Coordinates of N, CA and C and ligand atoms in Angstrom, one line a residue:
X1364 N 55.1 -26.8 -66.3 CA 56.1 -27.8 -65.8 C 55.4 -28.8 -64.9
X1365 N 55.6 -30.1 -65.1 CA 55.0 -31.1 -64.2 C 53.5 -31.0 -64.0
X1366 N 52.9 -30.5 -65.1 CA 51.4 -30.4 -65.0 C 51.0 -29.2 -64.2
X1367 N 51.9 -28.2 -64.0 CA 51.5 -27.0 -63.2 C 51.6 -25.8 -64.1
X1368 N 51.0 -24.7 -63.7 CA 51.1 -23.4 -64.5 C 52.5 -22.9 -64.6
X1369 N 52.9 -22.2 -65.6 CA 54.2 -21.7 -65.9 C 54.8 -20.9 -64.7
X1370 N 53.8 -20.1 -64.1 CA 54.3 -19.2 -63.0 C 54.8 -19.9 -61.7
X1371 N 54.5 -21.2 -61.7 CA 54.8 -22.0 -60.4 C 56.3 -22.3 -60.3
X1372 N 57.0 -21.9 -59.2 CA 58.3 -22.3 -58.9 C 58.5 -23.0 -57.6
X1373 N 57.4 -23.1 -56.9 CA 57.4 -23.8 -55.6 C 56.2 -24.7 -55.4
X1374 N 56.5 -25.9 -54.9 CA 55.4 -26.9 -54.7 C 55.2 -27.0 -53.1
X1375 N 54.0 -26.8 -52.7 CA 53.7 -26.9 -51.3 C 52.8 -28.2 -51.1
X1376 N 53.5 -29.2 -50.5 CA 52.8 -30.5 -50.3 C 52.2 -30.7 -48.9
X1377 N 51.0 -31.0 -48.8 CA 50.5 -31.6 -47.6 C 51.2 -32.9 -47.5
X1378 N 51.2 -33.5 -46.3 CA 52.0 -34.7 -46.0 C 51.1 -36.0 -46.0
X1379 N 50.3 -36.1 -44.9 CA 49.5 -37.3 -44.7 C 48.5 -37.5 -45.8
X1380 N 48.6 -38.5 -46.6 CA 47.6 -38.8 -47.6 C 48.0 -38.2 -49.0
X1381 N 49.1 -37.4 -49.0 CA 49.6 -36.9 -50.3 C 50.9 -37.5 -50.6
X1382 N 51.9 -37.4 -49.6 CA 53.2 -38.0 -49.8 C 53.3 -39.3 -49.1
X1383 N 52.6 -39.5 -48.0 CA 52.7 -40.7 -47.2 C 51.4 -41.3 -46.9
X1384 N 51.4 -42.6 -46.8 CA 50.1 -43.4 -46.5 C 49.8 -43.3 -45.0
X1385 N 49.7 -42.1 -44.5 CA 49.5 -41.9 -43.0 C 48.1 -41.3 -42.7
X1386 N 47.4 -40.9 -43.7 CA 46.0 -40.4 -43.4 C 45.2 -41.6 -42.8
X1387 N 45.5 -42.8 -43.3 CA 44.8 -44.0 -42.8 C 45.2 -44.2 -41.3
X1388 N 46.4 -43.9 -41.0 CA 46.8 -44.1 -39.6 C 46.1 -43.1 -38.7
X1389 N 46.1 -41.8 -39.1 CA 45.3 -40.8 -38.4 C 43.9 -41.3 -38.2
X1390 N 43.3 -41.8 -39.3 CA 41.8 -42.2 -39.2 C 41.7 -43.3 -38.2
X1391 N 42.6 -44.3 -38.2 CA 42.5 -45.4 -37.2 C 42.6 -44.9 -35.8
X1392 N 43.6 -44.0 -35.6 CA 43.9 -43.5 -34.2 C 42.7 -42.7 -33.7
X1393 N 42.2 -41.8 -34.6 CA 41.0 -41.0 -34.2 C 39.8 -41.9 -33.9
X1394 N 39.6 -42.9 -34.8 CA 38.4 -43.7 -34.6 C 38.4 -44.4 -33.2
X1395 N 39.6 -44.9 -32.9 CA 39.7 -45.6 -31.6 C 39.5 -44.6 -30.4
X1396 N 40.2 -43.4 -30.6 CA 40.1 -42.5 -29.5 C 38.7 -42.0 -29.3
X1397 N 38.0 -41.6 -30.3 CA 36.6 -41.1 -30.2 C 35.7 -42.2 -29.7
X1398 N 35.9 -43.4 -30.3 CA 34.9 -44.5 -29.9 C 35.2 -45.1 -28.5
X1399 N 36.3 -44.7 -27.9 CA 36.5 -45.0 -26.5 C 35.7 -44.1 -25.6
X1400 N 35.5 -42.8 -26.1 CA 34.9 -41.8 -25.3 C 33.4 -41.8 -25.5
X1401 N 32.9 -41.9 -26.8 CA 31.5 -41.6 -27.1 C 30.5 -42.5 -26.3
X1402 N 30.7 -43.8 -26.0 CA 29.7 -44.5 -25.3 C 29.5 -44.1 -23.9
X1403 N 30.4 -43.3 -23.3 CA 30.4 -42.9 -21.9 C 29.8 -41.5 -21.7
X1404 N 29.4 -40.8 -22.8 CA 28.9 -39.5 -22.7 C 27.6 -39.3 -23.4
X1405 N 26.9 -38.2 -23.2 CA 25.7 -37.9 -23.9 C 25.9 -36.5 -24.6
X1406 N 25.1 -36.4 -25.7 CA 25.1 -35.1 -26.4 C 24.3 -34.1 -25.7
X1407 N 24.2 -32.9 -26.3 CA 23.4 -31.8 -25.6 C 21.9 -32.1 -25.5
X1408 N 21.5 -33.1 -26.2 CA 20.0 -33.5 -26.1 C 19.8 -34.7 -25.2
X1409 N 20.9 -35.1 -24.6 CA 20.8 -36.3 -23.7 C 20.9 -37.6 -24.3
X1410 N 21.3 -37.7 -25.6 CA 21.4 -39.0 -26.3 C 22.8 -39.5 -26.3
X1411 N 23.0 -40.8 -26.3 CA 24.4 -41.4 -26.5 C 24.7 -41.2 -28.0
X1412 N 25.9 -40.6 -28.3 CA 26.2 -40.3 -29.7 C 26.5 -41.6 -30.5
X1413 N 26.2 -41.6 -31.8 CA 26.5 -42.7 -32.7 C 28.0 -42.7 -32.8
X1414 N 28.6 -43.9 -33.2 CA 30.0 -44.0 -33.3 C 30.6 -43.0 -34.3
X1415 N 31.9 -42.7 -34.2 CA 32.7 -41.9 -35.1 C 33.0 -42.8 -36.3
X1416 N 32.8 -42.2 -37.5 CA 33.0 -43.0 -38.7 C 34.0 -42.3 -39.7
X1417 N 34.3 -43.0 -40.8 CA 35.2 -42.4 -41.7 C 34.7 -41.1 -42.3
X1418 N 33.3 -41.1 -42.5 CA 32.8 -39.8 -43.1 C 32.9 -38.7 -42.1
X1419 N 32.8 -39.0 -40.8 CA 33.0 -37.9 -39.8 C 34.5 -37.4 -39.9
X1420 N 35.4 -38.4 -40.1 CA 36.8 -38.0 -40.2 C 37.0 -37.0 -41.4
X1421 N 36.5 -37.4 -42.5 CA 36.7 -36.6 -43.7 C 36.0 -35.2 -43.6
X1422 N 34.8 -35.2 -43.0 CA 34.1 -33.9 -42.9 C 34.7 -33.0 -41.8
X1423 N 35.2 -33.5 -40.7 CA 35.5 -32.6 -39.6 C 36.9 -32.6 -39.1
X1424 N 37.6 -33.7 -39.4 CA 39.0 -33.9 -38.7 C 40.1 -33.8 -39.7
X1425 N 39.9 -34.4 -40.9 CA 41.0 -34.6 -41.9 C 41.6 -33.2 -42.3
X1426 N 42.9 -33.1 -42.1 CA 43.6 -31.9 -42.6 C 43.7 -30.8 -41.5
X1427 N 42.9 -30.8 -40.5 CA 42.9 -29.7 -39.5 C 43.8 -30.0 -38.4
X1428 N 44.4 -29.0 -37.7 CA 45.2 -29.2 -36.5 C 44.4 -30.0 -35.5
X1429 N 45.1 -30.7 -34.6 CA 44.5 -31.7 -33.7 C 43.3 -31.2 -32.9
X1430 N 43.5 -30.1 -32.2 CA 42.4 -29.6 -31.3 C 41.2 -29.1 -32.2
X1431 N 41.5 -28.5 -33.4 CA 40.5 -28.0 -34.3 C 39.6 -29.2 -34.7
X1432 N 40.2 -30.3 -35.0 CA 39.5 -31.5 -35.5 C 38.6 -32.0 -34.4
X1433 N 39.1 -32.1 -33.2 CA 38.3 -32.5 -32.1 C 37.0 -31.6 -31.9
X1434 N 37.3 -30.3 -31.9 CA 36.3 -29.3 -31.6 C 35.2 -29.3 -32.8
X1435 N 35.7 -29.5 -34.0 CA 34.8 -29.5 -35.1 C 33.8 -30.7 -35.1
X1436 N 34.4 -31.8 -34.7 CA 33.6 -33.0 -34.7 C 32.6 -32.9 -33.5
X1437 N 33.0 -32.5 -32.3 CA 32.1 -32.4 -31.2 C 31.0 -31.4 -31.4
X1438 N 31.4 -30.3 -32.1 CA 30.4 -29.3 -32.4 C 29.3 -29.8 -33.4
X1439 N 29.8 -30.6 -34.4 CA 28.9 -31.1 -35.4 C 27.9 -32.1 -34.7
X1440 N 28.3 -32.8 -33.7 CA 27.5 -33.8 -33.0 C 26.8 -33.1 -31.8
X1441 N 26.9 -31.8 -31.6 CA 26.3 -31.2 -30.4 C 26.7 -31.8 -29.1
X1442 N 28.0 -32.0 -29.0 CA 28.6 -32.6 -27.7 C 29.4 -31.5 -27.0
X1443 N 29.1 -31.3 -25.7 CA 29.9 -30.4 -25.0 C 30.7 -31.1 -23.9
X1444 N 32.1 -31.0 -24.0 CA 32.9 -31.6 -22.9 C 33.9 -30.5 -22.4
X1445 N 34.5 -30.8 -21.2 CA 35.4 -29.8 -20.7 C 36.8 -29.9 -21.4
X1446 N 37.6 -28.8 -21.3 CA 38.8 -28.7 -22.0 C 39.8 -29.9 -21.6
X1447 N 39.7 -30.4 -20.4 CA 40.5 -31.5 -19.9 C 40.2 -32.8 -20.8
X1448 N 38.9 -33.0 -21.0 CA 38.5 -34.2 -21.9 C 39.1 -34.0 -23.3
X1449 N 39.0 -32.8 -23.8 CA 39.5 -32.5 -25.2 C 41.0 -32.8 -25.2
X1450 N 41.7 -32.4 -24.2 CA 43.2 -32.6 -24.1 C 43.5 -34.1 -24.0
X1451 N 42.8 -34.8 -23.1 CA 43.0 -36.2 -23.0 C 42.7 -37.0 -24.2
X1452 N 41.7 -36.6 -24.9 CA 41.3 -37.3 -26.2 C 42.5 -37.1 -27.2
X1453 N 43.0 -35.9 -27.3 CA 44.1 -35.6 -28.2 C 45.3 -36.4 -27.8
X1454 N 45.6 -36.5 -26.5 CA 46.8 -37.3 -26.1 C 46.6 -38.8 -26.4
X1455 N 45.4 -39.3 -26.2 CA 45.1 -40.7 -26.5 C 45.3 -41.0 -27.9
X1456 N 44.7 -40.1 -28.8 CA 44.9 -40.3 -30.2 C 46.4 -40.3 -30.6
X1457 N 47.1 -39.4 -30.1 CA 48.5 -39.3 -30.4 C 49.3 -40.5 -30.0
X1458 N 49.0 -41.0 -28.8 CA 49.7 -42.2 -28.3 C 49.4 -43.4 -29.3
X1459 N 48.2 -43.5 -29.7 CA 47.8 -44.6 -30.7 C 48.5 -44.4 -32.0
X1460 N 48.5 -43.1 -32.5 CA 49.1 -42.8 -33.8 C 50.6 -43.2 -33.8
X1461 N 51.3 -42.8 -32.7 CA 52.7 -43.1 -32.6 C 53.0 -44.6 -32.4
X1462 N 52.1 -45.3 -31.7 CA 52.3 -46.7 -31.6 C 52.1 -47.5 -32.9
X1463 N 51.2 -47.0 -33.7 CA 51.0 -47.7 -35.1 C 52.2 -47.3 -36.0
X1464 N 52.7 -46.1 -35.9 CA 53.9 -45.7 -36.7 C 55.1 -46.6 -36.3
X1465 N 55.2 -46.8 -34.9 CA 56.4 -47.5 -34.4 C 56.3 -49.0 -34.9
X1466 N 55.1 -49.5 -34.9 CA 54.9 -50.9 -35.3 C 55.0 -51.1 -36.8
X1467 N 54.4 -50.2 -37.6 CA 54.3 -50.4 -39.1 C 55.3 -49.6 -39.9
X1468 N 55.9 -48.5 -39.3 CA 56.7 -47.6 -40.2 C 55.8 -46.8 -41.0
X1469 N 56.4 -46.0 -41.9 CA 55.7 -45.1 -42.8 C 56.0 -45.5 -44.3
X1470 N 55.0 -45.6 -45.1 CA 55.2 -45.9 -46.5 C 54.9 -44.6 -47.3
X1471 N 55.9 -44.2 -48.1 CA 55.7 -43.1 -49.0 C 55.0 -43.6 -50.2
X1472 N 54.1 -42.8 -50.8 CA 53.4 -43.3 -52.1 C 54.5 -43.2 -53.2
X1473 N 54.6 -44.3 -54.0 CA 55.6 -44.3 -55.1 C 55.4 -43.2 -56.1
X1474 N 54.2 -42.8 -56.4 CA 54.0 -41.7 -57.4 C 54.4 -40.4 -56.8
X1475 N 54.3 -40.3 -55.4 CA 54.8 -39.0 -54.8 C 56.3 -39.0 -54.8
X1476 N 56.9 -40.1 -54.5 CA 58.4 -40.1 -54.6 C 58.9 -39.8 -56.0
X1477 N 58.3 -40.4 -57.0 CA 58.7 -40.1 -58.4 C 58.5 -38.6 -58.7
X1478 N 57.4 -38.0 -58.2 CA 57.1 -36.6 -58.4 C 58.1 -35.7 -57.7
X1479 N 58.5 -36.1 -56.5 CA 59.5 -35.3 -55.7 C 60.8 -35.3 -56.5
X1480 N 61.2 -36.5 -57.0 CA 62.4 -36.5 -57.8 C 62.3 -35.6 -59.0
X1481 N 61.2 -35.7 -59.7 CA 61.1 -34.9 -60.9 C 61.0 -33.4 -60.6
X1482 N 60.3 -33.1 -59.5 CA 60.3 -31.6 -59.1 C 61.7 -31.1 -58.8
X1483 N 62.4 -31.9 -58.0 CA 63.7 -31.5 -57.6 C 64.6 -31.3 -58.9
X1484 N 64.5 -32.3 -59.8 CA 65.4 -32.3 -61.0 C 65.0 -31.1 -61.8
X1485 N 63.7 -30.7 -61.8 CA 63.2 -29.5 -62.6 C 63.5 -28.2 -61.9
X1486 N 64.1 -28.2 -60.7 CA 64.4 -27.0 -60.0 C 63.3 -26.3 -59.2
X1487 N 62.2 -27.1 -59.1 CA 61.1 -26.5 -58.2 C 61.5 -26.5 -56.8
X1488 N 61.1 -25.5 -56.0 CA 61.3 -25.5 -54.6 C 60.3 -26.4 -54.0
X1489 N 60.7 -27.1 -52.9 CA 59.8 -28.1 -52.3 C 59.6 -27.8 -50.8
X1490 N 58.3 -27.6 -50.4 CA 58.0 -27.4 -49.0 C 56.9 -28.4 -48.6
X1491 N 56.8 -28.7 -47.3 CA 55.7 -29.5 -46.8 C 55.0 -28.6 -45.8
X1492 N 53.7 -28.6 -46.0 CA 52.8 -27.8 -45.1 C 51.7 -28.8 -44.5
X1493 N 51.9 -29.2 -43.2 CA 51.0 -30.1 -42.6 C 50.5 -29.6 -41.3
X1494 N 49.3 -30.0 -41.0 CA 48.7 -29.6 -39.7 C 49.2 -30.5 -38.6
X1495 N 49.9 -31.5 -38.9 CA 50.3 -32.5 -37.9 C 51.5 -32.1 -37.1
X1496 N 51.5 -32.3 -35.8 CA 52.7 -32.0 -35.0 C 53.7 -33.1 -35.2
X1497 N 53.3 -34.2 -35.9 CA 54.2 -35.3 -36.1 C 54.9 -35.2 -37.5
X1498 N 54.8 -34.1 -38.2 CA 55.3 -33.9 -39.5 C 56.7 -34.3 -39.7
X1499 N 57.6 -33.9 -38.8 CA 59.0 -34.2 -38.8 C 59.3 -35.7 -38.8
X1500 N 58.8 -36.4 -37.7 CA 59.0 -37.8 -37.6 C 58.4 -38.6 -38.8
X1501 N 57.3 -38.2 -39.3 CA 56.7 -38.9 -40.4 C 57.6 -38.8 -41.7
X1502 N 58.0 -37.6 -41.9 CA 58.9 -37.4 -43.1 C 60.2 -38.2 -43.0
X1503 N 60.7 -38.2 -41.7 CA 62.0 -38.9 -41.5 C 61.8 -40.4 -41.7
X1504 N 60.7 -40.9 -41.1 CA 60.4 -42.4 -41.2 C 60.1 -42.8 -42.7
X1505 N 59.6 -41.9 -43.5 CA 59.3 -42.2 -44.9 C 60.6 -42.0 -45.7
X1506 N 61.6 -41.4 -45.2 CA 62.9 -41.2 -45.9 C 62.7 -40.0 -46.9
X1507 N 61.9 -39.1 -46.6 CA 61.6 -38.0 -47.5 C 62.2 -36.6 -47.1
X1508 N 62.9 -36.6 -45.9 CA 63.4 -35.3 -45.4 C 64.3 -34.6 -46.4
X1509 N 65.1 -35.4 -47.1 CA 66.1 -34.8 -48.0 C 65.5 -33.9 -49.1
X1510 N 64.2 -34.2 -49.4 CA 63.6 -33.4 -50.5 C 63.1 -32.0 -50.0
X1511 N 63.0 -31.9 -48.7 CA 62.1 -30.7 -48.2 C 63.0 -29.6 -47.8
X1512 N 62.8 -28.4 -48.4 CA 63.6 -27.2 -48.1 C 63.0 -26.5 -46.9
X1513 N 61.7 -26.5 -46.8 CA 60.9 -25.9 -45.7 C 59.8 -26.8 -45.2
X1514 N 59.7 -26.9 -43.9 CA 58.5 -27.6 -43.4 C 57.8 -26.7 -42.4
X1515 N 56.4 -26.6 -42.7 CA 55.5 -25.9 -41.7 C 54.6 -27.0 -41.2
X1516 N 54.6 -27.2 -39.8 CA 53.8 -28.3 -39.3 C 53.0 -27.8 -38.1
X1517 N 52.3 -28.7 -37.5 CA 51.3 -28.4 -36.4 C 52.0 -27.7 -35.3
X1518 N 53.3 -27.9 -35.1 CA 54.0 -27.2 -34.0 C 54.1 -25.7 -34.3
X1519 N 54.4 -25.4 -35.6 CA 54.6 -24.0 -36.0 C 53.2 -23.3 -35.9
X1520 N 52.2 -24.0 -36.3 CA 50.8 -23.4 -36.2 C 50.5 -23.0 -34.8
X1521 N 50.8 -23.9 -33.8 CA 50.5 -23.6 -32.4 C 51.4 -22.4 -32.0
X1522 N 52.7 -22.5 -32.3 CA 53.7 -21.5 -31.7 C 53.5 -20.2 -32.3
X1523 N 53.1 -20.1 -33.6 CA 52.9 -18.8 -34.3 C 51.4 -18.3 -34.2
X1524 N 50.6 -19.1 -33.5 CA 49.2 -18.7 -33.4 C 48.5 -18.6 -34.7
X1525 N 48.8 -19.4 -35.7 CA 48.2 -19.4 -37.0 C 46.8 -20.0 -36.9
X1526 N 45.9 -19.6 -37.8 CA 44.7 -20.3 -38.0 C 45.0 -21.5 -38.8
X1527 N 44.4 -22.6 -38.4 CA 44.7 -23.9 -39.2 C 43.8 -24.0 -40.4
X1528 N 44.2 -25.0 -41.3 CA 43.3 -25.3 -42.4 C 41.9 -25.5 -41.9
X1529 N 40.9 -25.0 -42.6 CA 40.8 -24.5 -43.9 C 41.2 -23.0 -44.1
X1530 N 41.7 -22.3 -43.1 CA 42.3 -21.0 -43.3 C 43.6 -21.2 -44.1
X1531 N 44.0 -20.2 -44.9 CA 45.2 -20.4 -45.8 C 46.5 -20.1 -45.1
X1532 N 46.5 -19.7 -43.8 CA 47.7 -19.2 -43.2 C 48.9 -20.1 -43.2
X1533 N 48.8 -21.4 -43.0 CA 49.9 -22.3 -43.0 C 50.6 -22.4 -44.4
X1534 N 49.7 -22.4 -45.4 CA 50.3 -22.5 -46.8 C 50.9 -21.1 -47.2
X1535 N 50.3 -20.0 -46.7 CA 50.9 -18.7 -47.0 C 52.3 -18.6 -46.3
X1536 N 52.4 -19.1 -45.1 CA 53.7 -19.1 -44.4 C 54.7 -19.9 -45.2
X1537 N 54.3 -21.1 -45.6 CA 55.2 -22.0 -46.4 C 55.7 -21.3 -47.7
X1538 N 54.8 -20.6 -48.4 CA 55.2 -19.9 -49.6 C 56.2 -18.8 -49.2
X1539 N 55.8 -18.0 -48.2 CA 56.7 -16.9 -47.8 C 58.1 -17.4 -47.4
X1540 N 58.2 -18.5 -46.7 CA 59.5 -19.0 -46.3 C 60.3 -19.5 -47.5
X1541 N 59.5 -19.9 -48.5 CA 60.2 -20.3 -49.8 C 60.5 -19.1 -50.7
X1542 N 60.0 -17.9 -50.3 CA 60.4 -16.7 -51.0 C 59.5 -16.4 -52.2
X1543 N 58.3 -16.9 -52.2 CA 57.3 -16.6 -53.3 C 55.9 -16.2 -52.7
X1544 N 55.1 -15.6 -53.5 CA 53.7 -15.3 -53.1 C 52.9 -16.5 -53.7
X1545 N 51.6 -16.4 -53.4 CA 50.7 -17.5 -53.9 C 50.7 -17.7 -55.4
X1546 N 50.9 -16.7 -56.2 CA 51.0 -16.8 -57.6 C 52.1 -17.7 -58.1
X1547 N 53.1 -17.8 -57.2 CA 54.3 -18.6 -57.6 C 54.3 -20.0 -57.0
X1548 N 53.2 -20.4 -56.4 CA 53.2 -21.7 -55.7 C 52.0 -22.6 -56.0
X1549 N 52.2 -23.9 -56.0 CA 51.0 -24.8 -56.2 C 50.9 -25.6 -54.9
X1550 N 49.6 -25.8 -54.5 CA 49.3 -26.6 -53.3 C 48.8 -28.0 -53.7
X1551 N 49.3 -29.0 -53.0 CA 48.9 -30.4 -53.2 C 48.2 -30.9 -51.9
X1552 N 47.0 -31.3 -52.0 CA 46.2 -31.6 -50.8 C 45.2 -32.8 -51.1
X1553 N 45.0 -33.6 -50.0 CA 44.1 -34.7 -50.1 C 42.8 -34.4 -49.3
X1554 N 42.9 -33.4 -48.4 CA 41.8 -33.1 -47.5 C 40.9 -32.0 -48.0
X1555 N 39.6 -32.1 -47.8 CA 38.7 -31.0 -48.2 C 39.2 -29.7 -47.5
X1556 N 39.5 -29.8 -46.2 CA 39.9 -28.5 -45.5 C 41.2 -27.9 -46.1
X1557 N 42.1 -28.8 -46.6 CA 43.3 -28.3 -47.1 C 43.1 -27.7 -48.5
X1558 N 42.3 -28.3 -49.3 CA 42.0 -27.7 -50.6 C 41.3 -26.4 -50.4
X1559 N 40.4 -26.3 -49.5 CA 39.7 -25.0 -49.2 C 40.8 -24.0 -48.8
X1560 N 41.8 -24.4 -48.0 CA 42.9 -23.5 -47.6 C 43.6 -23.0 -48.8
X1561 N 44.0 -23.9 -49.7 CA 44.7 -23.5 -50.9 C 43.9 -22.5 -51.8
X1562 N 42.6 -22.8 -51.9 CA 41.7 -22.0 -52.7 C 41.6 -20.6 -52.0
X1563 N 41.4 -20.6 -50.7 CA 41.3 -19.3 -50.0 C 42.6 -18.4 -50.1
X1564 N 43.7 -19.1 -50.3 CA 45.0 -18.4 -50.4 C 45.3 -18.0 -51.8
X1565 N 44.4 -18.3 -52.8 CA 44.6 -17.9 -54.1 C 45.9 -18.3 -54.7
X1566 N 46.2 -19.6 -54.5 CA 47.5 -20.1 -55.1 C 47.3 -20.4 -56.6
X1567 N 48.4 -20.5 -57.3 CA 48.3 -20.6 -58.8 C 47.7 -21.9 -59.2
X1568 N 47.8 -23.0 -58.4 CA 47.2 -24.2 -58.6 C 46.9 -24.9 -57.3
X1569 N 45.7 -25.6 -57.2 CA 45.4 -26.4 -56.0 C 45.1 -27.8 -56.5
X1570 N 46.0 -28.7 -56.3 CA 45.8 -30.0 -56.9 C 45.2 -30.9 -55.8
X1571 N 44.0 -31.3 -56.0 CA 43.3 -32.3 -55.1 C 43.8 -33.7 -55.4
X1572 N 44.3 -34.4 -54.4 CA 44.8 -35.7 -54.5 C 43.8 -36.7 -53.9
X1573 N 43.1 -37.4 -54.7 CA 42.1 -38.3 -54.2 C 42.6 -39.7 -54.1
X1574 N 43.0 -40.1 -52.9 CA 43.6 -41.5 -52.7 C 42.5 -42.5 -52.3
X1575 N 41.2 -42.1 -52.4 CA 40.2 -43.0 -52.0 C 39.8 -44.0 -53.0
X1576 N 40.3 -43.8 -54.3 CA 40.0 -44.7 -55.3 C 41.2 -44.7 -56.3
X1577 N 41.3 -45.9 -57.0 CA 42.4 -45.9 -58.0 C 41.7 -45.8 -59.4
X1578 N 40.4 -45.6 -59.4 CA 39.7 -45.5 -60.6 C 39.8 -44.1 -61.1
X1579 N 39.7 -43.9 -62.4 CA 39.6 -42.5 -63.0 C 38.2 -41.9 -62.9
X1580 N 37.3 -42.8 -62.6 CA 35.9 -42.4 -62.3 C 35.8 -41.5 -61.1
X1581 N 35.2 -40.3 -61.3 CA 35.1 -39.5 -60.1 C 34.5 -40.1 -58.9
X1582 N 35.1 -40.1 -57.7 CA 34.6 -40.6 -56.5 C 33.9 -39.5 -55.8
X1583 N 33.1 -39.8 -54.8 CA 32.4 -38.7 -54.0 C 33.5 -37.8 -53.4
X1584 N 34.6 -38.4 -52.9 CA 35.6 -37.5 -52.3 C 36.2 -36.5 -53.4
X1585 N 36.4 -37.1 -54.6 CA 36.9 -36.2 -55.7 C 36.0 -35.0 -55.9
X1586 N 34.7 -35.3 -55.9 CA 33.7 -34.3 -56.1 C 33.8 -33.2 -54.9
X1587 N 34.0 -33.7 -53.7 CA 34.2 -32.8 -52.6 C 35.4 -31.9 -52.7
X1588 N 36.5 -32.5 -53.2 CA 37.7 -31.7 -53.4 C 37.5 -30.7 -54.5
X1589 N 36.8 -31.0 -55.5 CA 36.5 -30.0 -56.6 C 35.6 -29.0 -56.0
X1590 N 34.6 -29.4 -55.3 CA 33.7 -28.4 -54.7 C 34.4 -27.4 -53.7
X1591 N 35.5 -27.9 -53.1 CA 36.2 -27.0 -52.2 C 37.2 -26.1 -52.9
X1592 N 37.3 -26.2 -54.2 CA 38.1 -25.3 -55.0 C 39.3 -25.8 -55.7
X1593 N 39.5 -27.2 -55.7 CA 40.6 -27.7 -56.4 C 40.6 -27.3 -57.9
X1594 N 41.8 -26.9 -58.4 CA 41.8 -26.6 -59.9 C 42.0 -27.8 -60.7
X1595 N 42.4 -28.9 -60.1 CA 42.5 -30.2 -60.8 C 42.4 -31.3 -59.7
X1596 N 41.9 -32.4 -60.0 CA 41.8 -33.5 -59.1 C 42.4 -34.8 -59.8
X1597 N 43.4 -35.4 -59.1 CA 44.0 -36.6 -59.7 C 44.0 -37.7 -58.6
X1598 N 44.1 -38.9 -59.1 CA 44.2 -40.0 -58.2 C 45.7 -40.4 -57.9
X1599 N 46.5 -39.9 -58.8 CA 48.0 -40.2 -58.6 C 48.7 -39.0 -59.2
X1600 N 49.9 -38.7 -58.6 CA 50.7 -37.6 -59.1 C 51.4 -38.0 -60.5
X1601 N 51.3 -39.3 -60.8 CA 51.8 -39.7 -62.1 C 51.2 -39.0 -63.2
X1602 N 49.9 -38.7 -63.1 CA 49.1 -38.0 -64.2 C 49.7 -36.6 -64.5
X1603 N 50.1 -35.9 -63.4 CA 50.7 -34.6 -63.7 C 52.1 -34.8 -64.2
X1604 N 52.9 -35.8 -63.7 CA 54.3 -35.9 -64.1 C 54.4 -36.5 -65.5
X1605 N 53.6 -37.5 -65.8 CA 53.8 -38.1 -67.1 C 52.8 -37.5 -68.2
X1606 N 51.8 -36.9 -67.7 CA 50.8 -36.4 -68.7 C 49.7 -37.4 -69.0
X1607 N 49.1 -37.2 -70.1 CA 47.9 -38.0 -70.4 C 46.6 -37.3 -70.3
X1608 N 45.6 -38.0 -70.4 CA 44.3 -37.4 -70.3 C 44.0 -36.8 -68.9
X1609 N 43.6 -35.5 -68.9 CA 43.3 -35.0 -67.5 C 42.1 -35.8 -67.0
X1610 N 42.2 -36.0 -65.7 CA 41.0 -36.7 -65.0 C 40.0 -35.6 -64.7
X1611 N 40.5 -34.3 -64.7 CA 39.5 -33.2 -64.6 C 39.1 -33.0 -63.1
X1612 N 38.5 -31.9 -62.9 CA 37.9 -31.6 -61.6 C 36.4 -31.8 -61.8
X1613 N 35.9 -32.9 -61.2 CA 34.4 -33.2 -61.4 C 33.6 -32.1 -60.8
X1614 N 32.4 -31.8 -61.5 CA 31.5 -30.8 -61.0 C 30.6 -31.4 -60.0
Ligands
BG6_1149 O1 47.6 -35.2 -34.2 P1 48.6 -34.6 -35.1 O2 49.7 -35.6 -35.5 O3 49.2 -33.3 -34.7 O4 47.8 -34.4 -36.5 C1 46.8 -33.4 -36.6 C2 46.1 -33.6 -38.0 O5 47.1 -33.6 -39.0 C3 46.6 -33.7 -40.3 O6 47.7 -33.7 -41.2 C4 45.8 -34.9 -40.6 O7 45.2 -34.9 -41.8 C5 44.7 -35.1 -39.5 O8 44.1 -36.3 -39.6 C6 45.4 -35.0 -38.1 O9 44.4 -35.1 -37.1

């Protein structure tokens, strides 16, 4: 049903970059926050770090809870800072994220809205599993709250002391709250860390959503999603809903 295995009765959607065009807002806010800090510090070898780029975002920050993303990036660059600096960086990023949201609103992807309608009409249970503590406001601003039976977000991850993506815990909680095990659920993810989480959780399907290109030609990001364990990689959920030639999971 809807391009998913027969056993699937629940769809677990990541939010930013799958249902809404907000991965780009996170990227902008992180880029500004990191690049305000980096020129003023040195790494463990005494060098001024190179600026934070989109590829840093995809490799270390995308899909992970806020503090995990900061720590993963700083560790990759061999940068040591005190916990207060980590906290202030996270706060600065969040202020910027909320300011952009306030200014621009949130755009849901049309193919995602069509898929949500089709999933609801087909009787699939719908949950959102996001590492963001802004999951509720983003869903609300996008007008998607009405579709969602269960939301697991960054606040739940902190309060329940769950391991963030790429650990499978937040998706497993989403499935449990929807009353199914991993064999009854499909994960939809745009981040490598999120696909890895779905794969580690042994879900019936892990759909990698590659919004970095509108081409059917495999992009580098599509290859990374496949490498992280996606069972299928699509550039639009229309391909699952309407059918047609599989874009496949590039090797
Ligand atoms: O800072 P927030 O809103 O809690 O979001 C944490 C993370 O949430 C994820 O959904 C995003 O992919 C990341 O880019 C983001 O950093």
